[in-house]
Amino acid sequence: MALSTTTLRFCASHSPLLNAAPVNHDAAVDDASLPDRCDGIGFDAITPDENGTYFFFRGSHLWKGFQGPAQLSNESFQQLDDIGHVDAAFRMHNITHNDHMYFFVDDKVFSYYGHALEKGYPKDIQQDFPGVPSHLDAAVECPKGECMADSVLFFKGHDVHVYDIATMTVKTKTWSHLPVCTSALRWLEHYYCFHGNNFTRFHPVLGQVSGGVYPKDARDYFMKCPNHGHGGHHTFLNCSDIKIDAITTDDAGKSYVFAGTNYMRLDTRREGHHDFPITRSWKEVTNGVDAVFSYSDNMYLIKDDQVYIYNAAAQYILIEGYPKTLKEELGIEGHVDAAFVCPNDDTVYIIIGGTIRAIDLSATPRVVAREWLLPFSDIDAAECNAEGINVFKGAMYYHYESPMTLATSRIAPEPHHLNTAMMGCKK
């Protein structure tokens, strides 16, 4: 089970990708003395570890992952025996403090690495985080790009203390419009304030409530509970059943795969593979895509004869004047099967049927510079990265060293099967 602000719809019978596997609800535990998060008791703190496993804390217990019964906190984190509770927690994921986990209790901070308490801890909070108050309500990391600098948001009442990791300085804001957060979570670049058994999504810089109607019941998204849920029973698809429509990586290193009317991030494996409607990020593209490519901080989405260009640096805002026709934007016509741009290159390669066409994106007007015949047709998608080019056809892909190798090859290379590492599917 995984958190989402939308209903997940990559069902095995309707979609070529995957969804969360069905789980047994947490009430089905042998020890009736253990707390049950299905009772709506809320959480004191939430944090992932270095492997991306999420821990939900309540009193002296925790839940490991999105399913399963409670266990004592000291079974996963020794030296938490006598604490009884955790006020706040977060994982710091940067070069200086790579994957350290911090737990805050009253006026103390505990630092764990690999689930082991580091030497010299616990310390006073002021020793590691000067200017941050004691008796916190919640904490969550906010990396540069999502916040102005690599930061940690510390919550106490309606005040948010924004701690700059590099300068070790604090700026305090008051977000009275948000509920008092008892825990907080960053998940797939979105931020959630938990209050009781509910949660509210917020903007980490402005504090604005965004992304739908809130609050929502955490039991509908974080666990499988009787009389709760936000979707049907979903299963991981076999790799042999996957068929994608497009794949691309933007200039910030975010990788996306598209299938039907949904998309999935591929570079967030530690937070799990989760799918969302394309309209969640590219709201004007309502009926799927034929091809997608990234170039110069922009993402180009092609559907039928229309080209939509979004500014990736501005959280995928549609550029004014778009969509435009393929003829206007790229100087071509026809049904586009796949498209890709290689790193540090100005050429987009467009695959239409059994042909591949090279177009210089730095030229005005844009026209086809060269065209070649391919050794096969009916291509679903293609991508180019530092290792070369992958051309996808059904549940198989073909690897080429360069665009010219692909364009001039007369015989298709040995096909490879899509695998778990690439798509998160089952073997």
mmCIF file with all atom_site columns, C-alpha atoms in Angstrom, residues 9 58 67-68 96 99 102 175 216 223 230 275 332 338 353:
data_model
loop_
_atom_site.group_PDB
_atom_site.id
_atom_site.type_symbol
_atom_site.label_atom_id
_atom_site.label_alt_id
_atom_site.label_comp_id
_atom_site.label_asym_id
_atom_site.label_entity_id
_atom_site.label_seq_id
_atom_site.pdbx_PDB_ins_code
_atom_site.Cartn_x
_atom_site.Cartn_y
_atom_site.Cartn_z
_atom_site.occupancy
_atom_site.B_iso_or_equiv
_atom_site.pdbx_formal_charge
_atom_site.auth_seq_id
_atom_site.auth_comp_id
_atom_site.auth_asym_id
_atom_site.auth_atom_id
_atom_site.pdbx_PDB_model_num
ATOM 1  C CA . ARG A 1 9   ? -5.417 2.985  -11.673 1.00 0.00 ? 9   ARG A CA 1
ATOM 2  C CA . ARG A 1 58  ? 3.377  5.703  18.060  1.00 0.00 ? 58  ARG A CA 1
ATOM 3  C CA . GLN A 1 67  ? 1.545  -3.089 6.160   1.00 0.00 ? 67  GLN A CA 1
ATOM 4  C CA . GLY A 1 68  ? 2.029  -5.466 9.048   1.00 0.00 ? 68  GLY A CA 1
ATOM 5  C CA . THR A 1 96  ? 27.446 15.558 4.461   1.00 0.00 ? 96  THR A CA 1
ATOM 6  C CA . ASP A 1 99  ? 21.182 8.709  5.089   1.00 0.00 ? 99  ASP A CA 1
ATOM 7  C CA . TYR A 1 102 ? 17.495 11.720 13.467  1.00 0.00 ? 102 TYR A CA 1
ATOM 8  C CA . TRP A 1 175 ? 1.283  28.626 9.096   1.00 0.00 ? 175 TRP A CA 1
ATOM 9  C CA . LYS A 1 216 ? -7.928 12.912 4.023   1.00 0.00 ? 216 LYS A CA 1
ATOM 10 C CA . MET A 1 223 ? -2.732 0.792  5.361   1.00 0.00 ? 223 MET A CA 1
ATOM 11 C CA . HIS A 1 230 ? -9.209 4.562  -2.047  1.00 0.00 ? 230 HIS A CA 1
ATOM 12 C CA . ASP A 1 275 ? 1.598  5.345  -10.836 1.00 0.00 ? 275 ASP A CA 1
ATOM 13 C CA . ILE A 1 332 ? 6.914  16.727 -39.729 1.00 0.00 ? 332 ILE A CA 1
ATOM 14 C CA . ALA A 1 338 ? 8.772  7.227  -30.326 1.00 0.00 ? 338 ALA A CA 1
ATOM 15 C CA . GLY A 1 353 ? 6.665  3.563  -38.603 1.00 0.00 ? 353 GLY A CA 1
#
